[in-house]
mmCIF file of N, CA and C in Angstrom:
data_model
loop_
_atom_site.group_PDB
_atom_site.id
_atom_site.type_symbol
_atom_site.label_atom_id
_atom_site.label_comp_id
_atom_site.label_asym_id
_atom_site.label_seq_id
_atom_site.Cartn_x
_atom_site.Cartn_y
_atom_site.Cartn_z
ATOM 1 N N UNK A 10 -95.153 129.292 53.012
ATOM 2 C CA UNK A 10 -94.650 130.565 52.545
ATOM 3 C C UNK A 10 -93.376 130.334 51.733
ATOM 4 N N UNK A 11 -93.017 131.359 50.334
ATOM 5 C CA UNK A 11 -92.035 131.274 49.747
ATOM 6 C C UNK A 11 -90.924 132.099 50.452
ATOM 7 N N UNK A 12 -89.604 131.566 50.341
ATOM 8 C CA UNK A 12 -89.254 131.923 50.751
ATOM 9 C C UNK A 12 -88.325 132.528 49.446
ATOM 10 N N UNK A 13 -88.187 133.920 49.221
ATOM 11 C CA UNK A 13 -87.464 134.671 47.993
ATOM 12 C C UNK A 13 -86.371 135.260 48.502
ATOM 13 N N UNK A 14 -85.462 135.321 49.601
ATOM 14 C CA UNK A 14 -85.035 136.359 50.473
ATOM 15 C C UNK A 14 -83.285 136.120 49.455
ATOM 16 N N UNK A 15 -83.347 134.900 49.160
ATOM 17 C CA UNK A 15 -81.636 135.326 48.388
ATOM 18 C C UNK A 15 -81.677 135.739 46.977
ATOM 19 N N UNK A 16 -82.669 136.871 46.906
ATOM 20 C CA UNK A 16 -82.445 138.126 46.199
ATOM 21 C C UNK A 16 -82.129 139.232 46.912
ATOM 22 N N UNK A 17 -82.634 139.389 47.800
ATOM 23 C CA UNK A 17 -81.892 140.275 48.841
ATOM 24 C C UNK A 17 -80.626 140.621 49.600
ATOM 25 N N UNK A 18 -80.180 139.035 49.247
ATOM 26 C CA UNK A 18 -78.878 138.619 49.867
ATOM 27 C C UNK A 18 -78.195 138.773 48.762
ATOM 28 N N UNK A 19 -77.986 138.785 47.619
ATOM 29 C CA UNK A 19 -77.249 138.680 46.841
ATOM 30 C C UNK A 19 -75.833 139.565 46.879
ATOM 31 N N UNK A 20 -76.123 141.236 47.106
ATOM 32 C CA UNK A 20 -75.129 142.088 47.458
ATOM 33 C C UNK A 20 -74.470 141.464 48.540
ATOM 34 N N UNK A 21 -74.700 141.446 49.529
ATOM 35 C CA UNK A 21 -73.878 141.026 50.749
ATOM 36 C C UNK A 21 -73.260 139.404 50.727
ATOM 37 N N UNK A 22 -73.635 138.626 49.637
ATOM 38 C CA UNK A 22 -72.912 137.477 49.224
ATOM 39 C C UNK A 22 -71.652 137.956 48.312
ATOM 40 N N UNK A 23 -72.537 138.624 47.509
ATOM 41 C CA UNK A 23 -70.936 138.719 46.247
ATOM 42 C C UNK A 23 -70.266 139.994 46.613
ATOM 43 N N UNK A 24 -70.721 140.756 47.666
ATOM 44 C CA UNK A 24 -69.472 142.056 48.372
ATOM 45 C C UNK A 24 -68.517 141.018 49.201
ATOM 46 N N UNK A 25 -69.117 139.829 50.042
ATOM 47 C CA UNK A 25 -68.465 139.105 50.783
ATOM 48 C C UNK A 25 -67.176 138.322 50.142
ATOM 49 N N UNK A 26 -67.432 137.705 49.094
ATOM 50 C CA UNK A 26 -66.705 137.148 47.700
ATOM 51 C C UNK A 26 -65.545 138.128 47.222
ATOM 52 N N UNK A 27 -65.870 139.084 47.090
ATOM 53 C CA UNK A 27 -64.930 140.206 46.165
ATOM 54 C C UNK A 27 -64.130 140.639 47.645
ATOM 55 N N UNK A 28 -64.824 141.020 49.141
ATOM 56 C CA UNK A 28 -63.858 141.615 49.878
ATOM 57 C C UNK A 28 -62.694 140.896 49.934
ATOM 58 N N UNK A 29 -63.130 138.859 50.730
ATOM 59 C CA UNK A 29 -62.208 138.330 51.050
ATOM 60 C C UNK A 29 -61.157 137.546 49.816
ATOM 61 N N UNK A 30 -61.694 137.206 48.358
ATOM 62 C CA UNK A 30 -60.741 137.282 47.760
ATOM 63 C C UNK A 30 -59.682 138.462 47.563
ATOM 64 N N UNK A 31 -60.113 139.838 47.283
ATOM 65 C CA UNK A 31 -59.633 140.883 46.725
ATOM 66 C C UNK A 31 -58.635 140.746 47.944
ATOM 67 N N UNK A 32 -58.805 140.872 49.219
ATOM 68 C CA UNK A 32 -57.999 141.264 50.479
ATOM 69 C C UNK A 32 -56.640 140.425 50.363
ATOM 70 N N UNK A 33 -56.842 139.271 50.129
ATOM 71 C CA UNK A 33 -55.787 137.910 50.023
ATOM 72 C C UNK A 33 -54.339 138.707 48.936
ATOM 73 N N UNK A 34 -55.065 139.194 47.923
ATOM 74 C CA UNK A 34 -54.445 139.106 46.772
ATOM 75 C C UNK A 34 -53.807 141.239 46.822
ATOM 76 N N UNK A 35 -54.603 141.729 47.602
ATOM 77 C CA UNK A 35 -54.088 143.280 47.577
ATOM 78 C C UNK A 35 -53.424 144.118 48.995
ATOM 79 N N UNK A 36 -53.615 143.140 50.422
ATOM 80 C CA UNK A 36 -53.504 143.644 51.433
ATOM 81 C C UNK A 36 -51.626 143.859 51.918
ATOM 82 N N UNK A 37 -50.953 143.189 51.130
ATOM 83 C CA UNK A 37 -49.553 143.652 50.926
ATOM 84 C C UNK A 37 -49.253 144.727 50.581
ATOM 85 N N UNK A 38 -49.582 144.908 49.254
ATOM 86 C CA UNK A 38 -49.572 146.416 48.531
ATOM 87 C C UNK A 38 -50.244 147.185 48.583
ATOM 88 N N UNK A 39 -51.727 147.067 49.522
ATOM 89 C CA UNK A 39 -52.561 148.566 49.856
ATOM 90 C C UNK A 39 -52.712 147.566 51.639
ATOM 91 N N UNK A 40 -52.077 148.049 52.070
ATOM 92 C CA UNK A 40 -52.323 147.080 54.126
ATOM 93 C C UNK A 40 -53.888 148.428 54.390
ATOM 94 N N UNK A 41 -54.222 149.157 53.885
ATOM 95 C CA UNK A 41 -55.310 149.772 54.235
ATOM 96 C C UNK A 41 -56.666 149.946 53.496
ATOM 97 N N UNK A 42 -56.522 149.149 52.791
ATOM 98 C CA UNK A 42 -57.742 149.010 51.473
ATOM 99 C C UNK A 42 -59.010 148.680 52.672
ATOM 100 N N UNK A 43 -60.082 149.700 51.427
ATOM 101 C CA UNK A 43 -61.148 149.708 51.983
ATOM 102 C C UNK A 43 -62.102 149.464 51.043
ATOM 103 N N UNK A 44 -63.141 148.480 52.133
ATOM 104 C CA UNK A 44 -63.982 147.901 51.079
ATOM 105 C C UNK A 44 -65.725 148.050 51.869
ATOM 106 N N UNK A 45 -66.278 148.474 50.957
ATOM 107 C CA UNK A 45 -67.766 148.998 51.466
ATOM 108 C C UNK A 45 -69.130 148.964 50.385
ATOM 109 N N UNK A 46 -70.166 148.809 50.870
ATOM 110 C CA UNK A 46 -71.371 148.935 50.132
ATOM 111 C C UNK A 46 -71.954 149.962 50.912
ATOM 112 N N UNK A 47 -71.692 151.202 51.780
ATOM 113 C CA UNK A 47 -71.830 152.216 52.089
ATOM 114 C C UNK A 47 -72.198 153.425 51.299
ATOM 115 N N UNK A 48 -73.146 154.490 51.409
ATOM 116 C CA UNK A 48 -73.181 155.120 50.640
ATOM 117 C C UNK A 48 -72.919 156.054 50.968
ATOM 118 N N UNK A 49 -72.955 156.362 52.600
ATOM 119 C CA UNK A 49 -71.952 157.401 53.307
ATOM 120 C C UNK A 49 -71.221 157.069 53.967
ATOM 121 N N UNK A 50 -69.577 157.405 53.093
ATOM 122 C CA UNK A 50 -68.347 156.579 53.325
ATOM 123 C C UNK A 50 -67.896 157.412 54.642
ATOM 124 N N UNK A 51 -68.126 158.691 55.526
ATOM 125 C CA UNK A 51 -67.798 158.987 56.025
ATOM 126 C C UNK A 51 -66.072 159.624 55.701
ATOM 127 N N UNK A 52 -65.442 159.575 56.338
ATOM 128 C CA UNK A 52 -64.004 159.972 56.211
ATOM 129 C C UNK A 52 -63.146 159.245 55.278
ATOM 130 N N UNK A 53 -62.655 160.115 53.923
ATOM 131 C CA UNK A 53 -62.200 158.994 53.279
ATOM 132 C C UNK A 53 -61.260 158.091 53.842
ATOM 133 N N UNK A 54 -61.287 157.108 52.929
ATOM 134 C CA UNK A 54 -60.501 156.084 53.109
ATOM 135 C C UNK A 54 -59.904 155.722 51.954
ATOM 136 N N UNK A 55 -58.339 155.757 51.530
ATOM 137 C CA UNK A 55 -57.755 155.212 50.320
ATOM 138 C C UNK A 55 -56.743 153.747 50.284
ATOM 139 N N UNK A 56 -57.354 153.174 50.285
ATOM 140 C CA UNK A 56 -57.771 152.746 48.373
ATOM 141 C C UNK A 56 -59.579 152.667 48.816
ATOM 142 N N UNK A 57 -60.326 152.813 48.461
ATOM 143 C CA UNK A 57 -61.521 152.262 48.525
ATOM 144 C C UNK A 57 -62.171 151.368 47.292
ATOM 145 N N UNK A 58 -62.965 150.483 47.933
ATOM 146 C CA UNK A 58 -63.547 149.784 46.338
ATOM 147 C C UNK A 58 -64.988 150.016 47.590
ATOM 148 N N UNK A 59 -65.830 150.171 46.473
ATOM 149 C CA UNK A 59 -67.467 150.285 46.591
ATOM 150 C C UNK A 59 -68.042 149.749 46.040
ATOM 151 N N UNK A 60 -68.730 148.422 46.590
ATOM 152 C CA UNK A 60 -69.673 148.232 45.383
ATOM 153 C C UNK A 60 -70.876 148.017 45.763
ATOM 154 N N UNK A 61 -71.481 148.409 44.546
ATOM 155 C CA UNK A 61 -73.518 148.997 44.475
ATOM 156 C C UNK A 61 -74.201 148.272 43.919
ATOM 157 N N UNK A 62 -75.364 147.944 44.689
ATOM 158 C CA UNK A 62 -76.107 147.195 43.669
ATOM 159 C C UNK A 62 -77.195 147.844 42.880
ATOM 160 N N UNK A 63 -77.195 147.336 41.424
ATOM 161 C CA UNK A 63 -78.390 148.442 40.970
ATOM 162 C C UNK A 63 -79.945 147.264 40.790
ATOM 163 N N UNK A 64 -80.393 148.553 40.446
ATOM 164 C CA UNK A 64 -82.049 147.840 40.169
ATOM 165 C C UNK A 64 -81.792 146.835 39.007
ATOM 166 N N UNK A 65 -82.040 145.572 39.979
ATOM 167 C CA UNK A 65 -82.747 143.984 38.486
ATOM 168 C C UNK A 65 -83.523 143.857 38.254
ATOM 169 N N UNK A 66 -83.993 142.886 37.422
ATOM 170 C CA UNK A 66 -84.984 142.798 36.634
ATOM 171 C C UNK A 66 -85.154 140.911 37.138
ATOM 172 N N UNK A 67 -86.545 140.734 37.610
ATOM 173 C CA UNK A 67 -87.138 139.363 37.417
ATOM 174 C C UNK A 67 -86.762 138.576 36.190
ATOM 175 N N UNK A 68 -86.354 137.975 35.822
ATOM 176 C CA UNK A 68 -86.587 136.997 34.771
ATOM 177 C C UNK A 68 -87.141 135.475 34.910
ATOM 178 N N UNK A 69 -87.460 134.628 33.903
ATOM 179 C CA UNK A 69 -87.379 133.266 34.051
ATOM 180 C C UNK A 69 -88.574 132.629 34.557
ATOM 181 N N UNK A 70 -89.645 133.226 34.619
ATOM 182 C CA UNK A 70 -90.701 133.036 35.438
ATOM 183 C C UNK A 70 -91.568 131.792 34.728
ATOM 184 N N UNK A 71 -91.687 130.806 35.832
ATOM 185 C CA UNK A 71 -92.744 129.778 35.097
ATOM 186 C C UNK A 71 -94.093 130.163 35.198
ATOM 187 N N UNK A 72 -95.048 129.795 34.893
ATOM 188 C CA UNK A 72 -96.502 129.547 34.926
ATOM 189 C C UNK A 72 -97.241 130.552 35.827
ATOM 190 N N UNK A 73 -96.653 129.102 37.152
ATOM 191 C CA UNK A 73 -97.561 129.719 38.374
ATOM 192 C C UNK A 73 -96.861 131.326 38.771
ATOM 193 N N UNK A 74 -95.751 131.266 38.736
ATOM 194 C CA UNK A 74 -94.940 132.884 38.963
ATOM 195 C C UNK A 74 -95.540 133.530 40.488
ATOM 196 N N UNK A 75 -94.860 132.099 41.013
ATOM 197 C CA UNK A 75 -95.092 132.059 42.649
ATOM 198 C C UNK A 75 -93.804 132.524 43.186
ATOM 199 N N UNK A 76 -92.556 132.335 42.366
ATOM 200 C CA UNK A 76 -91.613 132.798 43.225
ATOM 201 C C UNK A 76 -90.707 133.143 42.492
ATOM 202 N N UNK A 77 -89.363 133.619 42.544
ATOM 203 C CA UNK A 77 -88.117 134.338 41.964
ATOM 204 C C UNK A 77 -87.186 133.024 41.320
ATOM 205 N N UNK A 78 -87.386 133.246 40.008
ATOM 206 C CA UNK A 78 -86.352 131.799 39.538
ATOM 207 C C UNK A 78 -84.917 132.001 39.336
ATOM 208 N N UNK A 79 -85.052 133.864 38.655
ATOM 209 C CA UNK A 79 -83.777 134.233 38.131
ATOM 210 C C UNK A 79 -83.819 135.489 38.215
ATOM 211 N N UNK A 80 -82.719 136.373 38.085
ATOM 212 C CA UNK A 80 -83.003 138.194 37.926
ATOM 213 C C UNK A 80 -81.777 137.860 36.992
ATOM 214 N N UNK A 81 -82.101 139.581 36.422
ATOM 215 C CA UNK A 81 -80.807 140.231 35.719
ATOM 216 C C UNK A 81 -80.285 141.169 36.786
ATOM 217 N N UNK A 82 -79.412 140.617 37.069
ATOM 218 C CA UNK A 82 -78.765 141.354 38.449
ATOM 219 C C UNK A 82 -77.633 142.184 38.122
ATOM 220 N N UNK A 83 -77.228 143.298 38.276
ATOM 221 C CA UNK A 83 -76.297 144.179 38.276
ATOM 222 C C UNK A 83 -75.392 144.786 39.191
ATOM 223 N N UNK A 84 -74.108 145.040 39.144
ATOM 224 C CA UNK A 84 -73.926 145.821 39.893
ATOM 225 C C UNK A 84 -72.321 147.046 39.586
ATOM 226 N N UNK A 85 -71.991 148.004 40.228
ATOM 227 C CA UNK A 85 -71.868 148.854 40.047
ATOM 228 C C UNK A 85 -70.292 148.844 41.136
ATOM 229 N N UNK A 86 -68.885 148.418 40.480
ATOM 230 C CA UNK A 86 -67.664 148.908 41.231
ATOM 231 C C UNK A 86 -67.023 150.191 41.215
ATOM 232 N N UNK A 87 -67.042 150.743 42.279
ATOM 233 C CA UNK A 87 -65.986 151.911 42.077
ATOM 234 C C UNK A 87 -64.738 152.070 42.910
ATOM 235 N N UNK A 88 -63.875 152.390 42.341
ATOM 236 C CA UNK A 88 -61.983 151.604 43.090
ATOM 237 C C UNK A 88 -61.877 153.826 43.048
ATOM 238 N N UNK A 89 -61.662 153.815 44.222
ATOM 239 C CA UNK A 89 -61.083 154.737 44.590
ATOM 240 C C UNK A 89 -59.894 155.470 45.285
ATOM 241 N N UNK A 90 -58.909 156.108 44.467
ATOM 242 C CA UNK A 90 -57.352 156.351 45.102
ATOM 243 C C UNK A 90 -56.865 157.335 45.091
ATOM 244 N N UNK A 91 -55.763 157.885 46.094
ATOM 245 C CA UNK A 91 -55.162 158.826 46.060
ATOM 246 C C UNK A 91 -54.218 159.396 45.852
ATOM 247 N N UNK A 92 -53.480 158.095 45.492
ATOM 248 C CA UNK A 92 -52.360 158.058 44.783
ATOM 249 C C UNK A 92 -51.973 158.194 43.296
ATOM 250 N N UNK A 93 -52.445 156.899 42.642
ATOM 251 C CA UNK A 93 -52.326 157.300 40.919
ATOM 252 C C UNK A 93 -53.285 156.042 40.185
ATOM 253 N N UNK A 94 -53.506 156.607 38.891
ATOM 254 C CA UNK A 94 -54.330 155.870 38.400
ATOM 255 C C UNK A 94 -53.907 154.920 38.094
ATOM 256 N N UNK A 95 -52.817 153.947 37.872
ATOM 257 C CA UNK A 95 -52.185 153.059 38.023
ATOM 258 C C UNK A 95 -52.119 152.398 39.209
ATOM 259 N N UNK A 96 -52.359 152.382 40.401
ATOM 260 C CA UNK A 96 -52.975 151.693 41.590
ATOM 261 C C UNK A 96 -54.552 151.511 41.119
ATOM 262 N N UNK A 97 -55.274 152.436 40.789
ATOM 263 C CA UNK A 97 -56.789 152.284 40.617
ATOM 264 C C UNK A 97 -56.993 151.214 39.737
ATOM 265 N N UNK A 98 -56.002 151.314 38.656
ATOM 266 C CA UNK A 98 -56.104 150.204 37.643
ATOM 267 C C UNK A 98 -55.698 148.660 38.204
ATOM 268 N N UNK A 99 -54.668 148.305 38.756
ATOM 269 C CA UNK A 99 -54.212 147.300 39.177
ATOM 270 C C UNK A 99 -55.291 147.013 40.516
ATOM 271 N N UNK A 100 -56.030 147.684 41.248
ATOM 272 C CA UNK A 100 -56.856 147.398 42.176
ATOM 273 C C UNK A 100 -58.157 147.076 41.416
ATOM 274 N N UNK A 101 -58.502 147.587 40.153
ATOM 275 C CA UNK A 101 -59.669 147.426 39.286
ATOM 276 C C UNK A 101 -59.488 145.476 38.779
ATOM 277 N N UNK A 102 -58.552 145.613 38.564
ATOM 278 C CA UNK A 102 -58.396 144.275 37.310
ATOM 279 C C UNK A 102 -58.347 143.133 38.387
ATOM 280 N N UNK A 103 -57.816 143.459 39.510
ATOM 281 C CA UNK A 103 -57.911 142.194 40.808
ATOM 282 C C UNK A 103 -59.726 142.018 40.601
ATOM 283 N N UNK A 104 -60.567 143.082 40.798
ATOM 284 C CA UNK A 104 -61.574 142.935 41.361
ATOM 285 C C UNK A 104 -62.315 142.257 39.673
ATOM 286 N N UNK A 105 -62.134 142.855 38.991
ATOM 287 C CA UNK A 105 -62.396 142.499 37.405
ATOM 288 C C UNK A 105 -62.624 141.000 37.370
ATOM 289 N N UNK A 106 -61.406 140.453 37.630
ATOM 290 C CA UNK A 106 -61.015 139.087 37.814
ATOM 291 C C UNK A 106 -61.796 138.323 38.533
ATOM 292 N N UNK A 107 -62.084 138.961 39.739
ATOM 293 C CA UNK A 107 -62.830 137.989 40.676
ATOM 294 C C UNK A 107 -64.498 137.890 40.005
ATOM 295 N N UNK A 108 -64.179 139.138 39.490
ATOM 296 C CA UNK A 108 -66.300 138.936 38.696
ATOM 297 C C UNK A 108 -66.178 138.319 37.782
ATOM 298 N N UNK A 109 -65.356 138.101 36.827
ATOM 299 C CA UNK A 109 -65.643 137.384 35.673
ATOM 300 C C UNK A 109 -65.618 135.561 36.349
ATOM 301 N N UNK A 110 -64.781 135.441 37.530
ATOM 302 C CA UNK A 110 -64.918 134.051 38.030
ATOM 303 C C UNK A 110 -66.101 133.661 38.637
ATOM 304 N N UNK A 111 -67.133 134.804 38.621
ATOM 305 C CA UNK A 111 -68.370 134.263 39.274
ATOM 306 C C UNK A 111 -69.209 134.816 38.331
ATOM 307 N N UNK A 112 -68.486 134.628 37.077
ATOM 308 C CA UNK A 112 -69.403 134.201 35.280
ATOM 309 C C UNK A 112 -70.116 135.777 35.081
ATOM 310 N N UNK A 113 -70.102 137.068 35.734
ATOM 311 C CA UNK A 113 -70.776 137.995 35.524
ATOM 312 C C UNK A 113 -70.251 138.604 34.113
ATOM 313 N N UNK A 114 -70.939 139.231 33.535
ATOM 314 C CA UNK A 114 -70.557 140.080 32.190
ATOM 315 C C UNK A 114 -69.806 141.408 32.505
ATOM 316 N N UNK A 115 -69.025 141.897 31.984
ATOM 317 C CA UNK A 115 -69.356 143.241 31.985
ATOM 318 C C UNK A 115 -69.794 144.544 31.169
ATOM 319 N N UNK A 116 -70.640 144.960 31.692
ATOM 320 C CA UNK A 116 -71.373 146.239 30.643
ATOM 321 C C UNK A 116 -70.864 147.080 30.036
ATOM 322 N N UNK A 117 -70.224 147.581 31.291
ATOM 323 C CA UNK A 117 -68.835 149.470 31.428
ATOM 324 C C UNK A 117 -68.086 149.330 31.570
ATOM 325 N N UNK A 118 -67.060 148.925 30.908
ATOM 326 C CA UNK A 118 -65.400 148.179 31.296
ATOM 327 C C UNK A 118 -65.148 149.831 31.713
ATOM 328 N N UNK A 119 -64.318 149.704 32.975
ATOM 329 C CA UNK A 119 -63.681 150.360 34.148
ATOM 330 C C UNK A 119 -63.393 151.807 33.070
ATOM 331 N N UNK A 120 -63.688 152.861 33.770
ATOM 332 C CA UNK A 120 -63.071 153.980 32.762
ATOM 333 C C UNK A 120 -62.703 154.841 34.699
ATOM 334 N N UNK A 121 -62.058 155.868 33.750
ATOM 335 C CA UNK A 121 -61.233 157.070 34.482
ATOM 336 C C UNK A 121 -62.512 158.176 35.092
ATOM 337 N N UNK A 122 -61.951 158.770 36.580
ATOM 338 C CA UNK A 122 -62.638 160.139 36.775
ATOM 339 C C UNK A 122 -61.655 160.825 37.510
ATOM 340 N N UNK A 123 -60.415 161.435 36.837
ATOM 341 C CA UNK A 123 -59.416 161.977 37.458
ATOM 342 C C UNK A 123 -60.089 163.322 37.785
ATOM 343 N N UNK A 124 -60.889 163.642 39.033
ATOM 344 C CA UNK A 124 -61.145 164.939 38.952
ATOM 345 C C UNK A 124 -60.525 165.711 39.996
ATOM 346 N N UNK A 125 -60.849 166.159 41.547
ATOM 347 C CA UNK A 125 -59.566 166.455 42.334
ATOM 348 C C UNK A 125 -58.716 165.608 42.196
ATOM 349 N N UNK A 126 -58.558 165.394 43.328
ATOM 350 C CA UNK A 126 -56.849 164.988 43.885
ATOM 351 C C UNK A 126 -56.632 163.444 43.596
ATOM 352 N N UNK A 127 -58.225 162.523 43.524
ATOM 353 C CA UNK A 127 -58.781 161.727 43.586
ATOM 354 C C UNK A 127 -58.757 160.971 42.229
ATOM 355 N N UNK A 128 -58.534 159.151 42.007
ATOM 356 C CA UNK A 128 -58.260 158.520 40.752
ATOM 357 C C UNK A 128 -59.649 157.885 41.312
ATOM 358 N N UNK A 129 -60.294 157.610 40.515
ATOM 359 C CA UNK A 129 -61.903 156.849 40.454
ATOM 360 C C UNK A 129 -62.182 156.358 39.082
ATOM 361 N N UNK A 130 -62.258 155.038 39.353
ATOM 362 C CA UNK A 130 -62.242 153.918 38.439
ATOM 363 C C UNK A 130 -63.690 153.559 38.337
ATOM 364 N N UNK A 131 -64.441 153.060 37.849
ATOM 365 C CA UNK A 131 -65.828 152.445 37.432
ATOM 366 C C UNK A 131 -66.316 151.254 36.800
ATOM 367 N N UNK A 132 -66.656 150.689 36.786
ATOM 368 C CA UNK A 132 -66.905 149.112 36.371
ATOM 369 C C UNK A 132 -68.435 148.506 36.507
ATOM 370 N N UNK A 133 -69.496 148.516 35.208
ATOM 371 C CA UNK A 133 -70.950 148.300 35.483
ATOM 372 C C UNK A 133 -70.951 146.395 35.259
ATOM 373 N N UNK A 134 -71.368 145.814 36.119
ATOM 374 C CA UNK A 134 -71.135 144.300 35.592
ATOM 375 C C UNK A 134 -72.597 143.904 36.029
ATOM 376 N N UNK A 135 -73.311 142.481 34.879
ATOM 377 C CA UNK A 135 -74.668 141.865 35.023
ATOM 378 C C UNK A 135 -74.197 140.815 34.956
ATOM 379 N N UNK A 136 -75.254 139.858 35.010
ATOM 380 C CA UNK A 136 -75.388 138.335 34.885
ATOM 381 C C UNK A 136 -76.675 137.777 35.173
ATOM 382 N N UNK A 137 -77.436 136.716 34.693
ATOM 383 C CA UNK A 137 -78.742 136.095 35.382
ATOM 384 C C UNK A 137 -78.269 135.434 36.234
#
């Protein structure tokens, strides 16, 4: 049997990557940062970073196309604060940083959703 399962794993590898670098480098200046692949966050929590994985795409397939060689893998940050968009930003560019060190592209460079009370940052990033 093939075994394909670290496509599945992939979120919970590179959420693992982004929590414990990001934490090293932000837990001074946010001691309550929250970090989740949750989609019901329950009670907020500020600073939050979220990140999502979206639908990939197979690529790379040889011949027999017995098993998973490569995807176009995506995924989806959102830095959430309650303070000012200037924390969202400086919590964005930590996490920015850590994706571009694990070679990902990015699609949606980080934009604004000042809508309540709430600063929400966004960031679409791929890679094979």
């Amino acid at each position: 049997m093939i075994d394909n399962s670290w496509v599945t794993d992939l979120e919970s590898k590179i959420f693992t990557r982004i929590k414990t670098e990001a934490n090293k480098k932000l837990k001074d200046k946010f001691p309550n940062i929250n970090f989740t692949t949750a989609t019901n966050r329950g009670e907020p929590v500020f600073p939050t970073v979220y990140v999502h994985e979206l639908p990939g795409v197979e690529v790379g397939q040889d011949t027999e196309n017995a098993t998973i060689n490569a995807t176009n893998y995506s995924m989806q940050i959102e830095v959430i604060t309650d303070k000012s968009q200037k924390d969202a930003k400086y919590i964005m560019n930590v996490v920015q940083t850590i994706m571009k060190s694990m070679y990902f592209s990015i699609n949606a460079f980080p934009n604004f959703d000042n809508g309540t009370s709430n600063y929400r940052m966004v960031m679409r990033c791929n890679r094979i």
